[in-house]
PDB file of N, CA and C in Angstrom:
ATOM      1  N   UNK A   1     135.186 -92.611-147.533  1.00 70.00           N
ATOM      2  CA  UNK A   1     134.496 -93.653-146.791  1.00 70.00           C
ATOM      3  C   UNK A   1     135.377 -94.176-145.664  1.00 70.00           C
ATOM      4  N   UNK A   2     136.540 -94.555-145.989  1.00 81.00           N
ATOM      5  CA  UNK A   2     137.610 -95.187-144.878  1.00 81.00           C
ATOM      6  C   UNK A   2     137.781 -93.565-143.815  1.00 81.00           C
ATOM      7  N   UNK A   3     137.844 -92.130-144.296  1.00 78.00           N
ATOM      8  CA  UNK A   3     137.985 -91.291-143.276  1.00 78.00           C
ATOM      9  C   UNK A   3     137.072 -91.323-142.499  1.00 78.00           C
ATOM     10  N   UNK A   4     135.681 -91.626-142.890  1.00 70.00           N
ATOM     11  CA  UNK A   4     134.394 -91.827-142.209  1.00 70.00           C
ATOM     12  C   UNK A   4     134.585 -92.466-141.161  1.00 70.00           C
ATOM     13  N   UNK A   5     134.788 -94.044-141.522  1.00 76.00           N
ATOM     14  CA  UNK A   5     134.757 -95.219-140.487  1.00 76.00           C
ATOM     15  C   UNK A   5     136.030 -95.308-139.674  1.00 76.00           C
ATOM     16  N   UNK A   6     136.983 -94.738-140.089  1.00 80.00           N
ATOM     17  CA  UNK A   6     138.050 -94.304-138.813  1.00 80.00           C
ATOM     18  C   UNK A   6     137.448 -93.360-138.036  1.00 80.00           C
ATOM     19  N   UNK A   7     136.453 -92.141-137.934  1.00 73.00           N
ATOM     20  CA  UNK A   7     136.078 -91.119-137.328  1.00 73.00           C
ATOM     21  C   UNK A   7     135.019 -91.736-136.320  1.00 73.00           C
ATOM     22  N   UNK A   8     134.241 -92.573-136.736  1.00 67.00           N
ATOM     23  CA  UNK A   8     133.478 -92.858-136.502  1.00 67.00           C
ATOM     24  C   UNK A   8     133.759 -94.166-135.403  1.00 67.00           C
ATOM     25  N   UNK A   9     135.325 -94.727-135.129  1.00 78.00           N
ATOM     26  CA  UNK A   9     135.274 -95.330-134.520  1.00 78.00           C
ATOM     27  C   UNK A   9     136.499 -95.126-133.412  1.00 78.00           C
ATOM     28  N   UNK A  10     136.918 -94.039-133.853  1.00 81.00           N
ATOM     29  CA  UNK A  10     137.889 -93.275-132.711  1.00 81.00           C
ATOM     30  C   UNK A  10     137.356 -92.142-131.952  1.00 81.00           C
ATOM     31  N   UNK A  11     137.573 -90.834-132.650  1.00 80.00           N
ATOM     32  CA  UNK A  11     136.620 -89.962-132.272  1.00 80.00           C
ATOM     33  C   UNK A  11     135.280 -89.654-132.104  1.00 80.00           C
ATOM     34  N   UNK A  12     134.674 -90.235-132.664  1.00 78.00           N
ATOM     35  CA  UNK A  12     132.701 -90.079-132.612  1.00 78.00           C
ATOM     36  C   UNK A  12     132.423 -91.271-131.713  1.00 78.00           C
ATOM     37  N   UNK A  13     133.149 -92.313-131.284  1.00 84.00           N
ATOM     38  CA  UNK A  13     133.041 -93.546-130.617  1.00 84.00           C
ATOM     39  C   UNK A  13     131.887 -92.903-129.156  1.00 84.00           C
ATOM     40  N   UNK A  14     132.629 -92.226-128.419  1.00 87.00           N
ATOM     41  CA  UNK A  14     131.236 -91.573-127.545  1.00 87.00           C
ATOM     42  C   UNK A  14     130.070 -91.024-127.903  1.00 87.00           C
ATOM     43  N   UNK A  15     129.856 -90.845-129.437  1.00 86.00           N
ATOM     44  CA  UNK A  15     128.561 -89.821-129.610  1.00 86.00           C
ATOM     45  C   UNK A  15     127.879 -90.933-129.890  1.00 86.00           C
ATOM     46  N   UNK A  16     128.477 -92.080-130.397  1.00 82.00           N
ATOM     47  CA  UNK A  16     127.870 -93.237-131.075  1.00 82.00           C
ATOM     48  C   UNK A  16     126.868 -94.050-129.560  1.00 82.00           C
ATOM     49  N   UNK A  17     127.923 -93.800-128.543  1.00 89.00           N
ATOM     50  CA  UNK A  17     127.617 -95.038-127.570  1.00 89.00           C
ATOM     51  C   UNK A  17     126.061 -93.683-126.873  1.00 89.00           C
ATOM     52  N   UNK A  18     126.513 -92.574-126.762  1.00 89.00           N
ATOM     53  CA  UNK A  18     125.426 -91.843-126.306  1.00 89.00           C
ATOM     54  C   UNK A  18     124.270 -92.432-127.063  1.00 89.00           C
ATOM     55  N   UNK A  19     123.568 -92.171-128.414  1.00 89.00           N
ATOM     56  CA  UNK A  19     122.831 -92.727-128.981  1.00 89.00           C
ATOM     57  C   UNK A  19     122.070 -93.897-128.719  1.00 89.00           C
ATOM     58  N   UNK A  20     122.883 -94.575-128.367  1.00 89.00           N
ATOM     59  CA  UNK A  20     122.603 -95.802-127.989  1.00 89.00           C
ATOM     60  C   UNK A  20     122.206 -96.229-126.719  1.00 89.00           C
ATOM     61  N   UNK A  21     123.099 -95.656-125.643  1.00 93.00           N
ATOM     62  CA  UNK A  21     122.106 -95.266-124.607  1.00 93.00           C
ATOM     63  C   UNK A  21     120.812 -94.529-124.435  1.00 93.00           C
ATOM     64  N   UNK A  22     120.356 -94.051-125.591  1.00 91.00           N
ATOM     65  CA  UNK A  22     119.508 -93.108-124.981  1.00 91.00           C
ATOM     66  C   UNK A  22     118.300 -94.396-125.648  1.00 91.00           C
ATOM     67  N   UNK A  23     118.309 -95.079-127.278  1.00 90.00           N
ATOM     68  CA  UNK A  23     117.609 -96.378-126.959  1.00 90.00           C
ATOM     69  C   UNK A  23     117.270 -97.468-126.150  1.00 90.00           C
ATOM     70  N   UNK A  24     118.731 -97.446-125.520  1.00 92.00           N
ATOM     71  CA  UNK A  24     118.442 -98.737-124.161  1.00 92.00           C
ATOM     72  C   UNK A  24     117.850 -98.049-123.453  1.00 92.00           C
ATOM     73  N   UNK A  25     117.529 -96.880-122.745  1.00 94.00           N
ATOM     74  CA  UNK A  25     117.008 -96.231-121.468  1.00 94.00           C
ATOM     75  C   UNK A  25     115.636 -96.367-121.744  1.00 94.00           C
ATOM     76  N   UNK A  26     114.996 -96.290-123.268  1.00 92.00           N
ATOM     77  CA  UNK A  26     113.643 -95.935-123.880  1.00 92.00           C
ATOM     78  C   UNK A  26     113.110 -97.353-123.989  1.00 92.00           C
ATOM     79  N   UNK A  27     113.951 -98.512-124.286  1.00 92.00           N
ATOM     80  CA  UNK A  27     113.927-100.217-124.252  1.00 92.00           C
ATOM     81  C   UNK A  27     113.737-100.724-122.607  1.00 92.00           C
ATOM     82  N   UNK A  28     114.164-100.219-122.035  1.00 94.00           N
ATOM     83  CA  UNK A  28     114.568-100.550-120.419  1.00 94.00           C
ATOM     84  C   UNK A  28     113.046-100.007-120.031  1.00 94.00           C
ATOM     85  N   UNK A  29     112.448 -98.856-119.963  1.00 92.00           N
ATOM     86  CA  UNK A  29     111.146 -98.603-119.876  1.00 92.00           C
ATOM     87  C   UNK A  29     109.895 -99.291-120.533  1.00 92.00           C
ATOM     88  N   UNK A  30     109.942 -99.241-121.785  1.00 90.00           N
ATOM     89  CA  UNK A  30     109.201-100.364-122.337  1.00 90.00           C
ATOM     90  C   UNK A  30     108.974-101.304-121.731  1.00 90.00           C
ATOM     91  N   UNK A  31     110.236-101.862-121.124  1.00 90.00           N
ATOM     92  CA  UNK A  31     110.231-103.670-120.395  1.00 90.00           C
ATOM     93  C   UNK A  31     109.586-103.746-119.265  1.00 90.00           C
ATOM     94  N   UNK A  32     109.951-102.199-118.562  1.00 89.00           N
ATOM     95  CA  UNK A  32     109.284-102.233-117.091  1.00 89.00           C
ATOM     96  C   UNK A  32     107.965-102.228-117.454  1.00 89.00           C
ATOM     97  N   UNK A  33     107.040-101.152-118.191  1.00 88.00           N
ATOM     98  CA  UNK A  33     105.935-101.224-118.209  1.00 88.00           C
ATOM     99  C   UNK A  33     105.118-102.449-119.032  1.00 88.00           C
ATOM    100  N   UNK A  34     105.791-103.043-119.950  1.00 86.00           N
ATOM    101  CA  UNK A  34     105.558-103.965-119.911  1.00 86.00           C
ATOM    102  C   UNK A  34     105.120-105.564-119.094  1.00 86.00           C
ATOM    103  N   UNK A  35     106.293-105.190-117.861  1.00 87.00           N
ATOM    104  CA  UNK A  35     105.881-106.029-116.833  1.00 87.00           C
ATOM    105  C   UNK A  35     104.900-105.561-115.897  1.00 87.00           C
ATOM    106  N   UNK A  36     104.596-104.472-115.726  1.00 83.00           N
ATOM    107  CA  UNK A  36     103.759-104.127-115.030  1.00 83.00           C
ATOM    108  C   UNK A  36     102.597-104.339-115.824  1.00 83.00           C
ATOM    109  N   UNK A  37     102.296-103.857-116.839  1.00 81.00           N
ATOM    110  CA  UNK A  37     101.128-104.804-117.837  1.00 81.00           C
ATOM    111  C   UNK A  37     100.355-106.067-117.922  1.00 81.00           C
ATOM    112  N   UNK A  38     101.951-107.089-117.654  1.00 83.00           N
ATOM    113  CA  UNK A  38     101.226-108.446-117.277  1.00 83.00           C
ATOM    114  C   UNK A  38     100.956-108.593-115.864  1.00 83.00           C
ATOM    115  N   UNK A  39     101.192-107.581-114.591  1.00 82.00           N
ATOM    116  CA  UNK A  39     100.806-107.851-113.703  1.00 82.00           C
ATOM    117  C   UNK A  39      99.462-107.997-113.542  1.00 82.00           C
ATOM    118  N   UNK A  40      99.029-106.480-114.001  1.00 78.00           N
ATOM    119  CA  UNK A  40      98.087-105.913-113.678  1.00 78.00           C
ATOM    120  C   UNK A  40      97.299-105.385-115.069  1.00 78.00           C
ATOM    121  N   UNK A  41      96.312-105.496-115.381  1.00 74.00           N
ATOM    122  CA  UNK A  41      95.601-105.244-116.738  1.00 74.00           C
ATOM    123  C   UNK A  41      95.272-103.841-116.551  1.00 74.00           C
ATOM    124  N   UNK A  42      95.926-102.935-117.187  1.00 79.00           N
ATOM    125  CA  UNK A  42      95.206-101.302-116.986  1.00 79.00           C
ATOM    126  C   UNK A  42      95.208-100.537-118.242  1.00 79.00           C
ATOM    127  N   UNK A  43      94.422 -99.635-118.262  1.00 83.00           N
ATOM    128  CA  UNK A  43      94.327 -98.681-119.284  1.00 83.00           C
ATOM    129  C   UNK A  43      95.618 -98.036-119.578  1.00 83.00           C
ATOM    130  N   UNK A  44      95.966 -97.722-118.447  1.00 83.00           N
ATOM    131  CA  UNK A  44      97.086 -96.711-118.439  1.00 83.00           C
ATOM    132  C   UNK A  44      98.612 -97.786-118.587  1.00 83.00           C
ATOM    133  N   UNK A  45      98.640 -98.447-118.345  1.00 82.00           N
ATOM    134  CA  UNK A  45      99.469 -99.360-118.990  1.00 82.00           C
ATOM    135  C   UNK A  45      99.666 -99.499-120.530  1.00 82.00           C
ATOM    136  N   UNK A  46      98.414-100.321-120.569  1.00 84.00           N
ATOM    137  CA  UNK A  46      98.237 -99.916-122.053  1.00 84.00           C
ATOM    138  C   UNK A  46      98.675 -98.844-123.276  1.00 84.00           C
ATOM    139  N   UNK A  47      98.464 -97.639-122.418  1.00 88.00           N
ATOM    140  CA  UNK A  47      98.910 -96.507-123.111  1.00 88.00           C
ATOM    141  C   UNK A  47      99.940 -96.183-123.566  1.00 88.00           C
ATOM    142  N   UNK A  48     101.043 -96.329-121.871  1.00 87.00           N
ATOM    143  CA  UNK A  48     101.840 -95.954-121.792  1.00 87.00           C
ATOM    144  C   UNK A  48     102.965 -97.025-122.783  1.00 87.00           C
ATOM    145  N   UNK A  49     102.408 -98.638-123.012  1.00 88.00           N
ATOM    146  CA  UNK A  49     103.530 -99.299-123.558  1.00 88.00           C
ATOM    147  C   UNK A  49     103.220 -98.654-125.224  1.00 88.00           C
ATOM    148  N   UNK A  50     102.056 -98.287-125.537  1.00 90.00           N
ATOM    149  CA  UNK A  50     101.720 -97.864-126.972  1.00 90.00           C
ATOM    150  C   UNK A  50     102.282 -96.592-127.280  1.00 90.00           C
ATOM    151  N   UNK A  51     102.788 -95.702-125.643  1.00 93.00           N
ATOM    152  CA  UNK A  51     103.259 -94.245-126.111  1.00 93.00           C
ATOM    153  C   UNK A  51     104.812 -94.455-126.414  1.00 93.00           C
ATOM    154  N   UNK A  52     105.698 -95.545-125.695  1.00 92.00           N
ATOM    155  CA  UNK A  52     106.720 -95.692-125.630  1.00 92.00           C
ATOM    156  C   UNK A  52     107.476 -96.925-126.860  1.00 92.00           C
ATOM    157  N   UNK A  53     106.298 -96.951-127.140  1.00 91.00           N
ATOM    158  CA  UNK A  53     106.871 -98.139-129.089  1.00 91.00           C
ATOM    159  C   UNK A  53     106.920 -97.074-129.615  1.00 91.00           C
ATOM    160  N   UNK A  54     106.089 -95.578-129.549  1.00 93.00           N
ATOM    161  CA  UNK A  54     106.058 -94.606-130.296  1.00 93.00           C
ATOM    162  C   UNK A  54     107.070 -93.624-130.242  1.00 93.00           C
ATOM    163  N   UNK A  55     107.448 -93.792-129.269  1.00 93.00           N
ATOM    164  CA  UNK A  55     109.027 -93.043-128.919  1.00 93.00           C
ATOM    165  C   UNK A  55     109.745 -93.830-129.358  1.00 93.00           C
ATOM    166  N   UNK A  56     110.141 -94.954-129.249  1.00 91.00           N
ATOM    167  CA  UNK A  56     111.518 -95.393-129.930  1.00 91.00           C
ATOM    168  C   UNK A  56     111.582 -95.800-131.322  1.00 91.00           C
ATOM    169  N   UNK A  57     110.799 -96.046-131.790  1.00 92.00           N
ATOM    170  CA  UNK A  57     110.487 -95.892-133.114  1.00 92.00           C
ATOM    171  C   UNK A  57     111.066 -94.674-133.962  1.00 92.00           C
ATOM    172  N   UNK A  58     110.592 -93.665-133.268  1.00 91.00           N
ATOM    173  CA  UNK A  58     111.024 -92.074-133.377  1.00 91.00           C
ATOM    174  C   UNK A  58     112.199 -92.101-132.983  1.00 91.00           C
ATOM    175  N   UNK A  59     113.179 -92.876-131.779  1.00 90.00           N
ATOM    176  CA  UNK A  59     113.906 -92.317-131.843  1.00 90.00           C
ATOM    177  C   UNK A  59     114.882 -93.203-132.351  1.00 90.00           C
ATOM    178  N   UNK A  60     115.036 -94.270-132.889  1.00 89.00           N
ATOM    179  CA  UNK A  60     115.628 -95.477-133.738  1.00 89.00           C
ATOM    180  C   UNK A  60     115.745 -94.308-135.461  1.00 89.00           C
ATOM    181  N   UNK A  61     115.009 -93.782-135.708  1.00 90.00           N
ATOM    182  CA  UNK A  61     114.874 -93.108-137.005  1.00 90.00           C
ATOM    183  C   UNK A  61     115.748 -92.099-136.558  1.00 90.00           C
ATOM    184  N   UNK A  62     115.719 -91.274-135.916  1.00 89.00           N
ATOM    185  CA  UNK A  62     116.246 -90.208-135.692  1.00 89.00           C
ATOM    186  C   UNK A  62     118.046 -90.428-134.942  1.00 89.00           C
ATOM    187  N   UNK A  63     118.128 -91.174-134.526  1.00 90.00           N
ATOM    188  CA  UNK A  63     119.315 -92.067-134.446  1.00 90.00           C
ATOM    189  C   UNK A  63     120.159 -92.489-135.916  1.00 90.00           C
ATOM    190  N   UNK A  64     119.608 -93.025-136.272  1.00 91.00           N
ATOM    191  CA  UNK A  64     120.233 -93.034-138.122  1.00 91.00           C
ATOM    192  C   UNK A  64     120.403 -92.184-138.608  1.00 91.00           C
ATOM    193  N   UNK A  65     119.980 -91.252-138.362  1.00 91.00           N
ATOM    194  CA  UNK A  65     120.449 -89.805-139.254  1.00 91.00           C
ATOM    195  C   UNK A  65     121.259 -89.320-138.595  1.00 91.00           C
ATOM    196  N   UNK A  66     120.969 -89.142-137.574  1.00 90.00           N
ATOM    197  CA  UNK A  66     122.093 -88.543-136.130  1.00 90.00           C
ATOM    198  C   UNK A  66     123.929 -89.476-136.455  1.00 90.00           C
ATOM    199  N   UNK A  67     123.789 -90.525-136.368  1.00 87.00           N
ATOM    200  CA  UNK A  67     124.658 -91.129-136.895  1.00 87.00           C
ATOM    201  C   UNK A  67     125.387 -90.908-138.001  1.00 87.00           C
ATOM    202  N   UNK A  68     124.614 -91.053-139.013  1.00 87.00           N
ATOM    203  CA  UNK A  68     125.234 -90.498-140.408  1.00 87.00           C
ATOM    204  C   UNK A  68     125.962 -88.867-140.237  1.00 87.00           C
ATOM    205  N   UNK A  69     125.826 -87.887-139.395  1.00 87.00           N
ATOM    206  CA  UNK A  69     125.719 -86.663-139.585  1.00 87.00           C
ATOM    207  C   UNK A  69     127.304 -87.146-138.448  1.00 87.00           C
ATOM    208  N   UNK A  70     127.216 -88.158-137.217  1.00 84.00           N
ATOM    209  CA  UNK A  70     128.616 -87.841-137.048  1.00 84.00           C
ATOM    210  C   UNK A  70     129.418 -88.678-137.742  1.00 84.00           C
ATOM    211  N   UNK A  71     129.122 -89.878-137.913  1.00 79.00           N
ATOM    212  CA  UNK A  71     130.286 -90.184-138.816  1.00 79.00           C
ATOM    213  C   UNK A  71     130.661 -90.239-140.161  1.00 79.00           C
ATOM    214  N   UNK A  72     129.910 -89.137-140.820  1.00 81.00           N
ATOM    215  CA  UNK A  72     130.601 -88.102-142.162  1.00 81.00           C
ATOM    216  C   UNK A  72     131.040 -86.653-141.647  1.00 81.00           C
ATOM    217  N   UNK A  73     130.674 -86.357-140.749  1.00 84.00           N
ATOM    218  CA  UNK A  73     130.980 -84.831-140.497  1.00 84.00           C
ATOM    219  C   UNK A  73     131.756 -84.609-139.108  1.00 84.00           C
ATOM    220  N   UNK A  74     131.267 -85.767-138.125  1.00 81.00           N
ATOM    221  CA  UNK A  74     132.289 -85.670-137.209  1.00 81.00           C
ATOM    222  C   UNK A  74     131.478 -84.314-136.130  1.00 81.00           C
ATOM    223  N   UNK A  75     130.781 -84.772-136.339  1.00 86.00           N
ATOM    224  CA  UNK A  75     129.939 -83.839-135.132  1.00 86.00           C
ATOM    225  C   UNK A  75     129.732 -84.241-133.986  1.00 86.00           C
ATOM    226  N   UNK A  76     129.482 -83.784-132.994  1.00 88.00           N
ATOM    227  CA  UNK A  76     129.190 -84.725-131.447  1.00 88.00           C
ATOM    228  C   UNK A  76     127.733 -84.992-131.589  1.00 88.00           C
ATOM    229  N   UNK A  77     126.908 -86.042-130.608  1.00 89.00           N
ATOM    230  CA  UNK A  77     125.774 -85.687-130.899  1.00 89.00           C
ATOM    231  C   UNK A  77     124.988 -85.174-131.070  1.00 89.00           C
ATOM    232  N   UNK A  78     124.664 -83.860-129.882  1.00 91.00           N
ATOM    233  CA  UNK A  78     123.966 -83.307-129.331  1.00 91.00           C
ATOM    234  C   UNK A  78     124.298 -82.404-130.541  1.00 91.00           C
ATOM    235  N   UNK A  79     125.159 -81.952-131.434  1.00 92.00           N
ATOM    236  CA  UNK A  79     125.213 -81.082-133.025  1.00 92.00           C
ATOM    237  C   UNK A  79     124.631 -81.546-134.152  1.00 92.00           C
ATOM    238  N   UNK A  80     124.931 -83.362-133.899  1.00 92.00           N
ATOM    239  CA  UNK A  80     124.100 -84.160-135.354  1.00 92.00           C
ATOM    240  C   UNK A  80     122.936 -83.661-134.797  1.00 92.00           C
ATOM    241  N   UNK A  81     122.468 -83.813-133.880  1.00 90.00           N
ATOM    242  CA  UNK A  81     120.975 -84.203-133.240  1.00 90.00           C
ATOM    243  C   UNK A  81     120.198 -83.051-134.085  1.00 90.00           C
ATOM    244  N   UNK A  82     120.569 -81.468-133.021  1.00 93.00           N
ATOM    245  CA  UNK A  82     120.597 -80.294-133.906  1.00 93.00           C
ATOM    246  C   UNK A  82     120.097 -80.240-134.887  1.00 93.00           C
ATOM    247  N   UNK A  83     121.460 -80.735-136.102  1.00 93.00           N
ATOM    248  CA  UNK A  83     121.133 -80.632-137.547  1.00 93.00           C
ATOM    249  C   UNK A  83     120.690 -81.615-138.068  1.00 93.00           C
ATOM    250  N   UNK A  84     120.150 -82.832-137.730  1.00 92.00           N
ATOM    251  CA  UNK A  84     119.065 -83.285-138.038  1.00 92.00           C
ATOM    252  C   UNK A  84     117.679 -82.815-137.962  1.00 92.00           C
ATOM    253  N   UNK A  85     117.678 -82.525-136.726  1.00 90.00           N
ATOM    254  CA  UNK A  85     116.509 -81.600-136.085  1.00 90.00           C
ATOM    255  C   UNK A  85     116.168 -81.107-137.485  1.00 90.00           C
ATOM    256  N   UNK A  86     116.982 -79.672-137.317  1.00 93.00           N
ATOM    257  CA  UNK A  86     116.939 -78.922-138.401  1.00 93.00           C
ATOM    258  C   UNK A  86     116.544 -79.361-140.046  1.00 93.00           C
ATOM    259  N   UNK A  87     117.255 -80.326-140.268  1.00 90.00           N
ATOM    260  CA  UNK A  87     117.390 -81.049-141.948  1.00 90.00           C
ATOM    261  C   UNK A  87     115.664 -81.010-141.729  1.00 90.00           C
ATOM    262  N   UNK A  88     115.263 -81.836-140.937  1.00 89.00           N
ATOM    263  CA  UNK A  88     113.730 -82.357-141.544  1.00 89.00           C
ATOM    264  C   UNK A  88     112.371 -81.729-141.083  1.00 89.00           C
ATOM    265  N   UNK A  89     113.048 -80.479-140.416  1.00 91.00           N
ATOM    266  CA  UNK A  89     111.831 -78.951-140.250  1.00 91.00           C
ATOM    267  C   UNK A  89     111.964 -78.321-141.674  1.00 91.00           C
ATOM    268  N   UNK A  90     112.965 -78.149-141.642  1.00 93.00           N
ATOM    269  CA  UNK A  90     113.121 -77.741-143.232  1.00 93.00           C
ATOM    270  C   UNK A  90     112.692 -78.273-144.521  1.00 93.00           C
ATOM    271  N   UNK A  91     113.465 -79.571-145.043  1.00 89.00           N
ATOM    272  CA  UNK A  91     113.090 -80.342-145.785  1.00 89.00           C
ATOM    273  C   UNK A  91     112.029 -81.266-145.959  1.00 89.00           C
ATOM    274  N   UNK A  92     111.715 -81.682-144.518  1.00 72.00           N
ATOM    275  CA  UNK A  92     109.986 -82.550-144.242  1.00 72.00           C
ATOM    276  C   UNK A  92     110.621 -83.901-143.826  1.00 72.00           C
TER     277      UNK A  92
END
Protein backbone atom coordinates (compact mmCIF):
# COMPACT_ATOMS: atom_id res chain seq x y z
CA UNK A 1 0.00 0.00 0.00
CA UNK A 2 2.76 2.64 1.06
CA UNK A 3 4.70 1.37 -2.48
CA UNK A 4 1.42 2.30 -4.12
CA UNK A 5 0.99 5.83 -2.71
CA UNK A 6 4.67 6.72 -3.13
CA UNK A 7 4.19 5.67 -6.99
CA UNK A 8 1.38 7.25 -7.28
CA UNK A 9 2.63 10.47 -6.12
CA UNK A 10 6.08 10.69 -7.66
CA UNK A 11 6.08 8.80 -10.70
CA UNK A 12 2.36 8.37 -11.89
CA UNK A 13 1.94 12.15 -10.60
CA UNK A 14 1.53 13.10 -14.54
CA UNK A 15 -0.78 10.23 -15.49
CA UNK A 16 -2.83 11.28 -12.49
CA UNK A 17 -2.95 15.09 -13.50
CA UNK A 18 -3.67 13.85 -17.31
CA UNK A 19 -6.90 12.22 -16.04
CA UNK A 20 -7.91 14.95 -14.61
CA UNK A 21 -7.52 17.14 -17.26
CA UNK A 22 -9.29 15.30 -19.50
CA UNK A 23 -12.51 15.79 -16.74
CA UNK A 24 -11.95 19.49 -16.52
CA UNK A 25 -11.91 19.84 -20.45
CA UNK A 26 -15.41 17.60 -20.44
CA UNK A 27 -16.62 20.10 -17.15
CA UNK A 28 -15.37 23.27 -19.04
CA UNK A 29 -17.78 22.21 -22.02
CA UNK A 30 -20.65 21.35 -20.02
CA UNK A 31 -20.39 25.03 -18.54
CA UNK A 32 -20.13 26.55 -21.93
CA UNK A 33 -23.12 24.84 -23.21
CA UNK A 34 -24.70 25.29 -20.41
CA UNK A 35 -24.46 28.99 -20.76
CA UNK A 36 -25.44 29.00 -23.99
CA UNK A 37 -28.65 27.13 -22.78
CA UNK A 38 -29.64 29.91 -20.58
CA UNK A 39 -29.11 32.22 -23.35
CA UNK A 40 -30.99 30.82 -25.73
CA UNK A 41 -33.68 27.90 -25.25
CA UNK A 42 -32.80 25.14 -27.97
CA UNK A 43 -33.22 21.65 -28.69
CA UNK A 44 -29.86 21.19 -29.53
CA UNK A 45 -28.63 22.63 -26.46
CA UNK A 46 -30.57 20.58 -24.65
CA UNK A 47 -29.05 17.62 -26.10
CA UNK A 48 -25.89 18.45 -26.18
CA UNK A 49 -25.78 19.37 -22.15
CA UNK A 50 -27.67 15.74 -21.72
CA UNK A 51 -24.89 14.15 -24.16
CA UNK A 52 -22.07 15.67 -22.15
CA UNK A 53 -23.43 14.63 -18.27
CA UNK A 54 -23.26 11.38 -20.27
CA UNK A 55 -19.74 11.60 -21.08
CA UNK A 56 -18.41 12.51 -17.89
CA UNK A 57 -20.16 10.34 -15.97
CA UNK A 58 -18.47 7.71 -18.24
CA UNK A 59 -15.58 9.22 -17.93
CA UNK A 60 -15.40 9.92 -13.93
CA UNK A 61 -15.98 5.86 -13.84
CA UNK A 62 -13.50 5.07 -16.13
CA UNK A 63 -11.02 7.42 -14.45
CA UNK A 64 -11.23 5.30 -11.17
CA UNK A 65 -10.20 2.37 -12.62
CA UNK A 66 -7.65 4.03 -14.79
CA UNK A 67 -6.27 5.28 -11.57
CA UNK A 68 -6.24 2.24 -9.62
CA UNK A 69 -4.37 0.42 -12.59
CA UNK A 70 -1.58 3.29 -12.24
CA UNK A 71 -1.15 3.56 -8.91
CA UNK A 72 -0.85 -0.31 -8.16
CA UNK A 73 0.90 -1.13 -11.30
CA UNK A 74 2.49 2.00 -12.25
CA UNK A 75 1.34 2.25 -15.69
CA UNK A 76 1.10 5.58 -17.63
CA UNK A 77 -2.26 6.40 -18.60
CA UNK A 78 -2.84 5.95 -21.89
CA UNK A 79 -1.70 1.78 -20.68
CA UNK A 80 -4.20 1.92 -17.54
CA UNK A 81 -6.68 3.36 -20.00
CA UNK A 82 -5.88 0.31 -22.43
CA UNK A 83 -6.23 -2.21 -19.74
CA UNK A 84 -9.11 -1.00 -18.39
CA UNK A 85 -10.52 -0.77 -21.73
CA UNK A 86 -9.71 -4.23 -21.99
CA UNK A 87 -10.71 -5.53 -18.16
CA UNK A 88 -14.43 -4.61 -18.89
CA UNK A 89 -14.81 -5.94 -22.76
CA UNK A 90 -13.82 -8.91 -21.26
CA UNK A 91 -15.22 -9.18 -17.91
CA UNK A 92 -18.49 -6.77 -18.51
Amino acid sequence: LTDSLYRSMTYSFGSICMGSLLVAVIELAKSYVRSLARRRTSIVACIAQCLLVWIERIAEYFNKWAFVYVGVYGYSYMEAGHNVFSLFRNRG
